[in-house]
Coordinates of N, CA and C in Angstrom, one line a residue:
Chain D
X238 N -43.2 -9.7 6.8 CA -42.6 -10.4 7.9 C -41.3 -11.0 7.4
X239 N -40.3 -10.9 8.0 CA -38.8 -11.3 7.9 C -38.9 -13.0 8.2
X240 N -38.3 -13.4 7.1 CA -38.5 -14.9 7.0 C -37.6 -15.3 8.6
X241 N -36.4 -15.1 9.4 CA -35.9 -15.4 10.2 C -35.8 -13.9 10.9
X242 N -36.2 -14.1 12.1 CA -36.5 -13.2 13.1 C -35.3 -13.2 14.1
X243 N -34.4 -12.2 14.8 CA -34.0 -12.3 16.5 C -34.0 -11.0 16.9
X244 N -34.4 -11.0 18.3 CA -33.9 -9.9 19.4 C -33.1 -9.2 19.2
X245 N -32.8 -8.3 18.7 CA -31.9 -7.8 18.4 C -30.6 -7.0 19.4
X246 N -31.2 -7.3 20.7 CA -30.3 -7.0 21.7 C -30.5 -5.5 22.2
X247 N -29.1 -5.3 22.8 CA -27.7 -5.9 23.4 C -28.7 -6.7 24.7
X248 N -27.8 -8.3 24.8 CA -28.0 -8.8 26.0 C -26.4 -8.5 26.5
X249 N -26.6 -7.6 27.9 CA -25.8 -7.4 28.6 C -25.4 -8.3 30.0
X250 N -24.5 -9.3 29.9 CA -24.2 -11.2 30.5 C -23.8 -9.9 31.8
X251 N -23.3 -10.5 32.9 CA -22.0 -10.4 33.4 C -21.2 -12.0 33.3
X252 N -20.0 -11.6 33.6 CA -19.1 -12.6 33.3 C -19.4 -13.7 33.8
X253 N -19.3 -15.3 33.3 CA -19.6 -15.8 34.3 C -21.1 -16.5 34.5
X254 N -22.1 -15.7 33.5 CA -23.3 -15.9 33.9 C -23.8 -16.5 32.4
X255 N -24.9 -17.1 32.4 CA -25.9 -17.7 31.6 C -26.7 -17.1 30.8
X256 N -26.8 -17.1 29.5 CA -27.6 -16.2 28.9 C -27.7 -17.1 27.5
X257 N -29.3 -16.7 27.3 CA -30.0 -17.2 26.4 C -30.9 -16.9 25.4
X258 N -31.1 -17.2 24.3 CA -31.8 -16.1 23.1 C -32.5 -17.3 22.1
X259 N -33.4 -16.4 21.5 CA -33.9 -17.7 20.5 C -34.3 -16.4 19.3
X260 N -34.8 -17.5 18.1 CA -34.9 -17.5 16.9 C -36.1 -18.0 16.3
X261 N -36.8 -16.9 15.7 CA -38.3 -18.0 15.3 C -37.7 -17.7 13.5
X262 N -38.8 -18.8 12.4 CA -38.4 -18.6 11.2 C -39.8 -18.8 10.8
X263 N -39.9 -18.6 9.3 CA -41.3 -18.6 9.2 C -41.4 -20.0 8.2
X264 N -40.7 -20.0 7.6 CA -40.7 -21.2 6.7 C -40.8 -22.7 7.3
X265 N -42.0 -23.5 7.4 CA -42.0 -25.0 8.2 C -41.3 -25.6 7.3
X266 N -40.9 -25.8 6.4 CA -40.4 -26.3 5.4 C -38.9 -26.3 5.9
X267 N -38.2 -25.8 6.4 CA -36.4 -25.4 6.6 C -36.2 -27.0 7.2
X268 N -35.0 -26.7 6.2 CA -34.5 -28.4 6.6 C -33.3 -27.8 7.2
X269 N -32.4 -26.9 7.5 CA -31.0 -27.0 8.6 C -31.0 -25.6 8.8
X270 N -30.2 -25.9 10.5 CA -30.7 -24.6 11.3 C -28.8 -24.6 11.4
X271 N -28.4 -23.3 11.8 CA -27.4 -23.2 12.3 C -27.4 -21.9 12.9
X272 N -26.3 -21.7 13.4 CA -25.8 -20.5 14.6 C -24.4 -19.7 13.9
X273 N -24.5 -18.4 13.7 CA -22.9 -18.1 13.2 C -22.8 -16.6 14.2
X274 N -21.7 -16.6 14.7 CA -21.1 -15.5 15.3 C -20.6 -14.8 14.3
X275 N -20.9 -13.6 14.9 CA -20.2 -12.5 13.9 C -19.3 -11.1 14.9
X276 N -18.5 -10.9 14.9 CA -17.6 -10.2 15.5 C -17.9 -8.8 15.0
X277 N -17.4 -7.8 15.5 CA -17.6 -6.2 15.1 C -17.2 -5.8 13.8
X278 N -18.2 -5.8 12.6 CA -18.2 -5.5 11.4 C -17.2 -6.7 10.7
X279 N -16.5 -7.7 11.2 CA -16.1 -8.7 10.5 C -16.9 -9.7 10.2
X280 N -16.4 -10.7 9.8 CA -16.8 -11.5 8.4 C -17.9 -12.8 9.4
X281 N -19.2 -13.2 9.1 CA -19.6 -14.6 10.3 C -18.8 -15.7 9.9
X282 N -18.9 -16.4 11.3 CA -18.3 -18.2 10.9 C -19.2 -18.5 11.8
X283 N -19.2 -19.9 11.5 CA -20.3 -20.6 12.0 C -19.4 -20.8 13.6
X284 N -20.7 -21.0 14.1 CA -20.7 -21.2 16.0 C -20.7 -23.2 15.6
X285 N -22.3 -23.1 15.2 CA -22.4 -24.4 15.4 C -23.8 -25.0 14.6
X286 N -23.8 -26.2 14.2 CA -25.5 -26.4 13.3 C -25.8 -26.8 14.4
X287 N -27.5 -26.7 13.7 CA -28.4 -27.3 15.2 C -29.1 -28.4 15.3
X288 N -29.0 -29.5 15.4 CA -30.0 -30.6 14.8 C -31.2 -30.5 16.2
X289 N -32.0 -31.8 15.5 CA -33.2 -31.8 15.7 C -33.4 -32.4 17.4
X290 N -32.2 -33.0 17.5 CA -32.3 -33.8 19.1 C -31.5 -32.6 19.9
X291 N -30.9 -31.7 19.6 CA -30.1 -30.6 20.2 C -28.6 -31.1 20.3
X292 N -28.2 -30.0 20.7 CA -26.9 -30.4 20.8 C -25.7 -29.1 21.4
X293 N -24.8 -30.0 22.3 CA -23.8 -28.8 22.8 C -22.6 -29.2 22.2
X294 N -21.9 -27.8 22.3 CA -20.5 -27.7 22.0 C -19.7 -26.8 22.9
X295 N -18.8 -27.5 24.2 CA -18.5 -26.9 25.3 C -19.5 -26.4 25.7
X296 N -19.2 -24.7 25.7 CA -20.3 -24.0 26.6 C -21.9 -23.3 25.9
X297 N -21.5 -24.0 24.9 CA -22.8 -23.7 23.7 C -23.7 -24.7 23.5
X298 N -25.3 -24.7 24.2 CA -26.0 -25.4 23.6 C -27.1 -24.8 22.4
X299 N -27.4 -25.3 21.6 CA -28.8 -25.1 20.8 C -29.5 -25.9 20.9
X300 N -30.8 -25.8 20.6 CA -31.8 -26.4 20.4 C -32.9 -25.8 19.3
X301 N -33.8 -26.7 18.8 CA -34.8 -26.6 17.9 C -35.7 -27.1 18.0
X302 N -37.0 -26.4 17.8 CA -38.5 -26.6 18.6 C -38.9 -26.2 16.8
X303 N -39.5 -27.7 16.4 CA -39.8 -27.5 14.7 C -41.3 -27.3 14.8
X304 N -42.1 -27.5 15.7 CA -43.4 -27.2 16.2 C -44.3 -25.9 16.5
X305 N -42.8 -25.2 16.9 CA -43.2 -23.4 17.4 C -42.5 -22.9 16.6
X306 N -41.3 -23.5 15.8 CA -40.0 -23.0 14.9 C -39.3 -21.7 14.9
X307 N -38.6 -22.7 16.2 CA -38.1 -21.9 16.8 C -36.1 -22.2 17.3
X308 N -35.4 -22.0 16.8 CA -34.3 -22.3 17.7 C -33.7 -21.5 18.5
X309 N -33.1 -22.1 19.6 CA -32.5 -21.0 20.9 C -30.8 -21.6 20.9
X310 N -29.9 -20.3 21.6 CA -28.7 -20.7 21.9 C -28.7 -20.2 23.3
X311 N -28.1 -20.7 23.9 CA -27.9 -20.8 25.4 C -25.9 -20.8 25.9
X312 N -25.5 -19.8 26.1 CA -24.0 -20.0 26.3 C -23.9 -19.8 27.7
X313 N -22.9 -20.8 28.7 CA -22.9 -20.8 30.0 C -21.7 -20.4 30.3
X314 N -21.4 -20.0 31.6 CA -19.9 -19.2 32.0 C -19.5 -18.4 31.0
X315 N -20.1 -17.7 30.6 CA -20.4 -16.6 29.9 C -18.9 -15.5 30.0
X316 N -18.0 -15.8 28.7 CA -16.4 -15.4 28.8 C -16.6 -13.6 27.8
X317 N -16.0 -12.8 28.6 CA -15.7 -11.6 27.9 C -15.5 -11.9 26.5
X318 N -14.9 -13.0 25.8 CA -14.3 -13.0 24.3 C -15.7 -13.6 23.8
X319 N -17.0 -13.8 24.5 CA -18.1 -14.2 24.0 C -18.9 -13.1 23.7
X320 N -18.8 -11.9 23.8 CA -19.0 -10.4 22.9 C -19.2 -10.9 21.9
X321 N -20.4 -10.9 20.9 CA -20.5 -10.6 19.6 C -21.9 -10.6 19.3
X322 N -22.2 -10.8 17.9 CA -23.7 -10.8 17.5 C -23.7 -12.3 17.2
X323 N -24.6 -12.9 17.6 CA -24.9 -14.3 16.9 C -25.9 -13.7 15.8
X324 N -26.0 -14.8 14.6 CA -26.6 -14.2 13.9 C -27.2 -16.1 13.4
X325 N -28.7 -16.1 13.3 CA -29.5 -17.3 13.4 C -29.2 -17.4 11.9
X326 N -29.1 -18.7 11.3 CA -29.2 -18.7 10.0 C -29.9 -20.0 9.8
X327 N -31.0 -20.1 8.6 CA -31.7 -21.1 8.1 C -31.7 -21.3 7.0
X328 N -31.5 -22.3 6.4 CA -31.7 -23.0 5.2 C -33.1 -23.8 4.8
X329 N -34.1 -23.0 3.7 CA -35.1 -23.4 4.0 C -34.8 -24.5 2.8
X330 N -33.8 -24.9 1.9 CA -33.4 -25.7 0.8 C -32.7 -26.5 1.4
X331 N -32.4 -27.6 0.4 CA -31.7 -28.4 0.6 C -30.1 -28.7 -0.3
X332 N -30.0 -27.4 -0.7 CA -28.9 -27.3 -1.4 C -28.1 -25.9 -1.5
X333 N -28.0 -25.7 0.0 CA -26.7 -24.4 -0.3 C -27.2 -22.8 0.4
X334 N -28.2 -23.1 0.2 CA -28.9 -21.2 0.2 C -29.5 -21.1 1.6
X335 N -28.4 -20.3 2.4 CA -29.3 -20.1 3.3 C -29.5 -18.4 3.8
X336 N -30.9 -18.4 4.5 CA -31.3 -16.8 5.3 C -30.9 -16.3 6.7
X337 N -30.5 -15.4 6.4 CA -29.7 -15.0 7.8 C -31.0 -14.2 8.4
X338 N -30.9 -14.1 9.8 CA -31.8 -12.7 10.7 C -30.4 -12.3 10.9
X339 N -31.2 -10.8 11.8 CA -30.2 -9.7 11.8 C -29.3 -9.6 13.0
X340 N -29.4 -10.9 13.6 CA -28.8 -11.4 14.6 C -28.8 -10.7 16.1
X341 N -28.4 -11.2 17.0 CA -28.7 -10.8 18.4 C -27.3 -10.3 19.0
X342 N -27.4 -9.1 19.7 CA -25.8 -8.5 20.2 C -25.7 -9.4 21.7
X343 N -24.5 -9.7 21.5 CA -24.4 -10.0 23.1 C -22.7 -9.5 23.7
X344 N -22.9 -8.7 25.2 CA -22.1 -8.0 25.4 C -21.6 -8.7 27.1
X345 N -20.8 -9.1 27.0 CA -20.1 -9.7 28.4 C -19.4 -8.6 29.1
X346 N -19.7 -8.7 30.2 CA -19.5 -7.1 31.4 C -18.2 -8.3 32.3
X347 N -17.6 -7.7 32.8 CA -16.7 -8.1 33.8 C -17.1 -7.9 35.4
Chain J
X200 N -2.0 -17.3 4.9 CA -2.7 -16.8 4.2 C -4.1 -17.4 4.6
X201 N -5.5 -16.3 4.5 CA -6.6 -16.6 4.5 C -6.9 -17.2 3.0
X202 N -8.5 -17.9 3.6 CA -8.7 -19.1 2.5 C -9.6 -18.3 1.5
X203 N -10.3 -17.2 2.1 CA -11.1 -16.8 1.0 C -10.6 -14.8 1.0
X204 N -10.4 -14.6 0.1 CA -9.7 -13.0 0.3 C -10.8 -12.3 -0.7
X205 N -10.7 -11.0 0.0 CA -11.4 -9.6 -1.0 C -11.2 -8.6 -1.3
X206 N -10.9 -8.4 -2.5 CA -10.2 -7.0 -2.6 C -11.2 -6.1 -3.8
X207 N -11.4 -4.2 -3.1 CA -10.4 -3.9 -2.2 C -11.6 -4.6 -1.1
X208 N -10.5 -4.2 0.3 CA -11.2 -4.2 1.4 C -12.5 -2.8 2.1
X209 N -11.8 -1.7 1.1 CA -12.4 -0.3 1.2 C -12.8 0.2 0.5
X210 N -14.0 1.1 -0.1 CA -13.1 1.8 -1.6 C -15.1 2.6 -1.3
X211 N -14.3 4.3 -1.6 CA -15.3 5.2 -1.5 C -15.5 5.1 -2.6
X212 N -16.5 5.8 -3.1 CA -16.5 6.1 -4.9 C -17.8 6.9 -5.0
X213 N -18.1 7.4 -6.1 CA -18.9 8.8 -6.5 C -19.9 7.7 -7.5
X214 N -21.7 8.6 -6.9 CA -22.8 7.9 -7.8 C -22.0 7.9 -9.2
X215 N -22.7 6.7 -10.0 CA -22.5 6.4 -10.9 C -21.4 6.3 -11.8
X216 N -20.6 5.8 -10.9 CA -19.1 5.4 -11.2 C -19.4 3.5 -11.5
X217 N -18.7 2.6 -12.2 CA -18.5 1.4 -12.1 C -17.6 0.6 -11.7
X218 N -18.3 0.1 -10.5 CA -17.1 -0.7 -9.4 C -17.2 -2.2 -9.4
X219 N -15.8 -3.1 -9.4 CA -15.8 -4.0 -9.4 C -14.9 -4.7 -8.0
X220 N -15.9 -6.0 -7.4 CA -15.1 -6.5 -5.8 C -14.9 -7.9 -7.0
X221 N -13.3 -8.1 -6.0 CA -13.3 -9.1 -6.1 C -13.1 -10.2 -5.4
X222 N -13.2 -11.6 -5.4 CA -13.4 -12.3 -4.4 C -12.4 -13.5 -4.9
X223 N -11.3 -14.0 -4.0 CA -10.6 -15.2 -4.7 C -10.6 -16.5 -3.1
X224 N -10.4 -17.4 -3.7 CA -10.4 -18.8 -2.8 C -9.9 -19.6 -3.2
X225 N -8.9 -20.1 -1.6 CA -8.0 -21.4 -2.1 C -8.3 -22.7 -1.2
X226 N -9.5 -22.7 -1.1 CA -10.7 -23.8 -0.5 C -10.9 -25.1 -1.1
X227 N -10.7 -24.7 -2.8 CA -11.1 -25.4 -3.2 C -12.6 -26.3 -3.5
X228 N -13.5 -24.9 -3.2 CA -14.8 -25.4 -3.0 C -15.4 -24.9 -4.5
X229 N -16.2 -25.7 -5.1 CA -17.6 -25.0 -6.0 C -18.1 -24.6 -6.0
X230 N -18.9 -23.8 -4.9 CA -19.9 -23.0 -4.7 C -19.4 -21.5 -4.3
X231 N -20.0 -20.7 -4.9 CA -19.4 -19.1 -4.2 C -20.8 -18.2 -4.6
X232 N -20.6 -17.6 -3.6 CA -21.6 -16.6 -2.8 C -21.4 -15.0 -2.7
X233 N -21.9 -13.9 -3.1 CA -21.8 -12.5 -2.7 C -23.3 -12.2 -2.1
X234 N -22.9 -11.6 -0.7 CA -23.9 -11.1 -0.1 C -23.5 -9.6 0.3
X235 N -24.8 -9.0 1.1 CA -24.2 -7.4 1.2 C -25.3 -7.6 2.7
X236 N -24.5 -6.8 3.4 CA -25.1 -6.7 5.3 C -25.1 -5.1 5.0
X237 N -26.3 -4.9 5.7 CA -26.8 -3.6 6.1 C -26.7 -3.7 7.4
X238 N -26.8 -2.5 8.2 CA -27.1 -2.2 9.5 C -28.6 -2.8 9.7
X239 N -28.7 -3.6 11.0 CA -30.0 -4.0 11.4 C -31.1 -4.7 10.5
X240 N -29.8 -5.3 9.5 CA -30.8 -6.3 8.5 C -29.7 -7.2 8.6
X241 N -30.3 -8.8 8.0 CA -29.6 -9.9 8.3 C -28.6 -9.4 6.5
X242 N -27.7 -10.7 6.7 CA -26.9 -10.7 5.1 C -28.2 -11.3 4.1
X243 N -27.9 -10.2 2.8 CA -29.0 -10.4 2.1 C -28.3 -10.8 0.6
X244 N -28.9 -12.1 -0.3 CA -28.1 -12.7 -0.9 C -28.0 -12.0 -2.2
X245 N -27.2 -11.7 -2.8 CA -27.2 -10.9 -4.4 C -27.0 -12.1 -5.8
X246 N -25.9 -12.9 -5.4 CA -25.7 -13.8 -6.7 C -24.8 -14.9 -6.0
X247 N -25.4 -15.9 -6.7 CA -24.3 -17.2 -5.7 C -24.3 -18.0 -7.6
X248 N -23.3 -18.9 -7.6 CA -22.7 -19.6 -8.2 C -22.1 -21.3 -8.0
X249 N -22.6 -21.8 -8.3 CA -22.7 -23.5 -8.0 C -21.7 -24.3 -8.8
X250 N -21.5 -23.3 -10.2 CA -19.9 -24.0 -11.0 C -19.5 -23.3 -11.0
X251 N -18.7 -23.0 -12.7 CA -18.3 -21.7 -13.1 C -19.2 -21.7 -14.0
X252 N -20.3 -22.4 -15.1 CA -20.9 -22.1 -15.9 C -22.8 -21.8 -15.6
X253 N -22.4 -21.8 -13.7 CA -24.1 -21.8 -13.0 C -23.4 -20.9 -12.3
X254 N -24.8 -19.9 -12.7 CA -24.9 -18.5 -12.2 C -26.1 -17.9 -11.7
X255 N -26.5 -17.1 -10.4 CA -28.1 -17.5 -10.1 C -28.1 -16.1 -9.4
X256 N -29.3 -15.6 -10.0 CA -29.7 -14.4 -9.0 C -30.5 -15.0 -7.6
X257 N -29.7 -13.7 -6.6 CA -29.9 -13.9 -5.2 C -31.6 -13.1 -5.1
X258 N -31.4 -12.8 -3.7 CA -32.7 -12.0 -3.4 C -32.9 -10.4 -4.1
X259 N -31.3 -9.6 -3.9 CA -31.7 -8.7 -4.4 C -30.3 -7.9 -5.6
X260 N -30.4 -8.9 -6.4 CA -29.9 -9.0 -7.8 C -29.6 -7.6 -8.5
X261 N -30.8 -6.7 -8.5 CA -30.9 -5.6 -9.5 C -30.0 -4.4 -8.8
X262 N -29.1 -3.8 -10.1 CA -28.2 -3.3 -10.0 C -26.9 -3.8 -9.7
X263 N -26.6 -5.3 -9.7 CA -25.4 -5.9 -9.9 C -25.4 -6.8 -10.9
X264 N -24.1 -7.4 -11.0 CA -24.2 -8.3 -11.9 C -22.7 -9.3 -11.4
X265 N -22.2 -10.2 -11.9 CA -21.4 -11.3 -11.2 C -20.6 -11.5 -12.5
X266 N -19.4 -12.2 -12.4 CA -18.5 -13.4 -13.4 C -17.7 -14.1 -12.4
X267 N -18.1 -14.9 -13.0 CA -17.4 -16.3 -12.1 C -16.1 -16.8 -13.3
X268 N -14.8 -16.0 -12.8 CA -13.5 -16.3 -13.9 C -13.2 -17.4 -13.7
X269 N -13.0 -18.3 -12.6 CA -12.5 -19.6 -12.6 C -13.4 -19.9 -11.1
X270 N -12.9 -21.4 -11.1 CA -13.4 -22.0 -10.0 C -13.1 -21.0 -8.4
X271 N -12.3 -20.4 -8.5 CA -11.3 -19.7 -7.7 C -11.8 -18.2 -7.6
X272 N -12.5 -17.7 -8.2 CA -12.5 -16.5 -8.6 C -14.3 -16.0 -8.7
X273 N -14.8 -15.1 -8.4 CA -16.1 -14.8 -8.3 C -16.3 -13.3 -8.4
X274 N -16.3 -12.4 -9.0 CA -16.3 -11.1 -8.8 C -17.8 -10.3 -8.8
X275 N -17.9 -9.3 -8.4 CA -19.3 -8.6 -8.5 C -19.3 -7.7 -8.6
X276 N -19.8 -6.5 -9.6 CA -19.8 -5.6 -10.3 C -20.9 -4.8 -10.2
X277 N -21.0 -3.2 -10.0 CA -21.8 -2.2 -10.0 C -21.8 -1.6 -11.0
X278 N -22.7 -1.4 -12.5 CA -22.3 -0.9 -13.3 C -22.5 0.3 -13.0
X279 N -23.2 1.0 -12.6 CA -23.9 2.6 -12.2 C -23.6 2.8 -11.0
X280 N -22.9 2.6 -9.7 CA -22.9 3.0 -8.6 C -23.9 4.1 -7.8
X281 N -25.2 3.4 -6.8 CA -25.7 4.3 -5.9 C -25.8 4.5 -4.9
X282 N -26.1 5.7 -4.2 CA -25.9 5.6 -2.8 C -26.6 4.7 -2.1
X283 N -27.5 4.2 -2.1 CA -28.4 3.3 -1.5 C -27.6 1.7 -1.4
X284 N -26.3 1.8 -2.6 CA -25.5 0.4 -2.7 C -24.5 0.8 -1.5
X285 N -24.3 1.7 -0.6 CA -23.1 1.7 0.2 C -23.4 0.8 1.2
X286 N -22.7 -0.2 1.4 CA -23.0 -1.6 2.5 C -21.8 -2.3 2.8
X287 N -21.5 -3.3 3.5 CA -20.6 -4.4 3.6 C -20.7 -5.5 3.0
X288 N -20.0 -5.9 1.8 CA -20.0 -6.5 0.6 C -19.4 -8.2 1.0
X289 N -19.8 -9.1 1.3 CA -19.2 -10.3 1.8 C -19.0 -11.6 0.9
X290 N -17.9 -11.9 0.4 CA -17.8 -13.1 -0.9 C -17.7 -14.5 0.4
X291 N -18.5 -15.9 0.4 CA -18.4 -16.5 0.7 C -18.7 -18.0 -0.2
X292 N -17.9 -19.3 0.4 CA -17.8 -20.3 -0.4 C -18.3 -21.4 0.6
X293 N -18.8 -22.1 -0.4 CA -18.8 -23.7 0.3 C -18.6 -24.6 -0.6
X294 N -18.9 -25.8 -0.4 CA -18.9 -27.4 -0.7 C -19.5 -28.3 -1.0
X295 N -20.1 -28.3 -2.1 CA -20.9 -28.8 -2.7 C -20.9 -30.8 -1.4
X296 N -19.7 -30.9 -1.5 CA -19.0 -32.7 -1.3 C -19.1 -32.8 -0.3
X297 N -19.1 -31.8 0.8 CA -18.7 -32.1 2.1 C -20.1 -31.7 3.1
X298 N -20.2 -31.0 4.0 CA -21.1 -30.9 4.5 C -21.8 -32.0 5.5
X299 N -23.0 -31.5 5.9 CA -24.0 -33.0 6.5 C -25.0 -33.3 5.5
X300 N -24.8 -33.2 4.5 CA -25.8 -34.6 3.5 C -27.3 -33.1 3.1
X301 N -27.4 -32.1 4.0 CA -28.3 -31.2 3.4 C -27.8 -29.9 3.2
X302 N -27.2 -28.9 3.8 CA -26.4 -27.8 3.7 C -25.4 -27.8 3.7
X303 N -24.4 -27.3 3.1 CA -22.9 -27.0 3.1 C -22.6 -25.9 3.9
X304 N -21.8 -25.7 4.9 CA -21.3 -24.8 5.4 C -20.8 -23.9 4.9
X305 N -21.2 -22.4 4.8 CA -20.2 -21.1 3.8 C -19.4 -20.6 4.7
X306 N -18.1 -20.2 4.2 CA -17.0 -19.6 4.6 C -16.6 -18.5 3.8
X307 N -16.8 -17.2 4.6 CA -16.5 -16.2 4.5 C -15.6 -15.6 4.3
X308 N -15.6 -14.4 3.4 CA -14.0 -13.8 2.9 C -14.6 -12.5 4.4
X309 N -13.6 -11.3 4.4 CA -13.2 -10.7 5.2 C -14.5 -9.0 5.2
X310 N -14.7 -9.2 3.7 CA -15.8 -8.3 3.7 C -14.8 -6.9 3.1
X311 N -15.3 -6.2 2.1 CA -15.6 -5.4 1.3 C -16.4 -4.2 2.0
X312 N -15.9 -3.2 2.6 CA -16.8 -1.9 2.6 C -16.8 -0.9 1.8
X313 N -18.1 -0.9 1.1 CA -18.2 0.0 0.0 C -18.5 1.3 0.6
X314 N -18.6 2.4 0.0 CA -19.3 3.5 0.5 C -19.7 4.4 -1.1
X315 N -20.8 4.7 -1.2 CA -21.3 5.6 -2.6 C -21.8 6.7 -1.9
X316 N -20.8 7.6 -2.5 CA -21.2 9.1 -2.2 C -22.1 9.8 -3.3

């Protein structure tokens, strides 16, 4: 079993619209969750970390369910330049090392 | 200029040749990182680095090897080149100082596509 799991997609949005994906991990032990977009064979940067009360940034919320362990991203008004793979990453340490899944495609239609 | 660069950016090369990436950064961070992305697998870690004189195998270590020249500098090495190594090669850095108190954020160089013929 893959320590960090996603859907691997394509979620196909239309513009405009709401769309949402989640992330399970296997490790209860993970102390930080984060979110990194990754563009067409370029390099990831982080979207956003996820803490434990949730949290948005503009049109990006996450959240984290440490019970089911699970975290989800939710992007609203859903913009053509929001095309890419998210890709879940967790840190089951507390010093530096974190596990990526193989991330989720998401493709914005006009 | 980008903060973390890799060169080359391409480079075909023939089984059992010895290839070396290199990775430089002007971040100014202590920690540096080489991972390699496969198709439909997440990034999988090879060798990360926490000084210059801390050096750590990743998850899947065998058949590379690492030197960390300066704080700045991190390279990763194929001594035998196989086809099974052709992947997207990724040097990334963080921060020991900064961060939120548990993970440091890594920042990415631009990626390395290898190919073993």
């Amino acid at each position: 079993r893959k320590e960090v799991e996603q859907d691997p997609g394509p979620f196909n949005v239309p513009e405009g619209a709401t769309v949402a994906f989640n992330c399970t991990y296997s490790n209860s032990a993970s102390q930080s969750f984060f979110w990194y977009r990754q563009d067409c064979r370029k390099e990831p940067k982080l979207l956003m970390s996820v803490y434990s009360s949730g949290n948005e940034d503009g049109r990006f919320t996450a959240q984290l369910n440490r019970a089911s362990q699970y975290i989800s991203l939710l992007i609203r008004d859903s913009k053509l330049s929001d095309s890419a793979t998210y890709l879940c990453v967790v840190s089951p340490w507390s010093w530096g090392k974190l596990q990526f899944g193989a991330g989720t495609q998401v493709v914005v239609t006009p | 200029d980008a903060d973390v660069t890799q060169t080359p950016r391409n480079r075909i090369t023939k089984t059992g040749k010895r290839i070396m990436l290199e990775c430089s950064q002007t971040k100014g961070h202590d920690r540096m990182y080489w991972y390699r992305q496969d198709p439909g697998l997440g990034l999988q870690l090879i060798y990360y680095s926490f000084d210059v004189k801390d050096i750590n195998k990743g998850e899947i270590s065998d058949g590379y090897s690492v030197s960390r020249q300066a704080q700045a500098k991190f390279s990763l090495s194929l001594e035998s080149a196989i086809p099974n190594q052709t992947a997207l090669y990724f040097c990334a850095t963080s921060d020991s100082s900064g961060g939120d108190g548990y993970t440091d954020t890594q920042y990415f160089g631009p990626g390395t596509r290898l190919t073993v013929l």
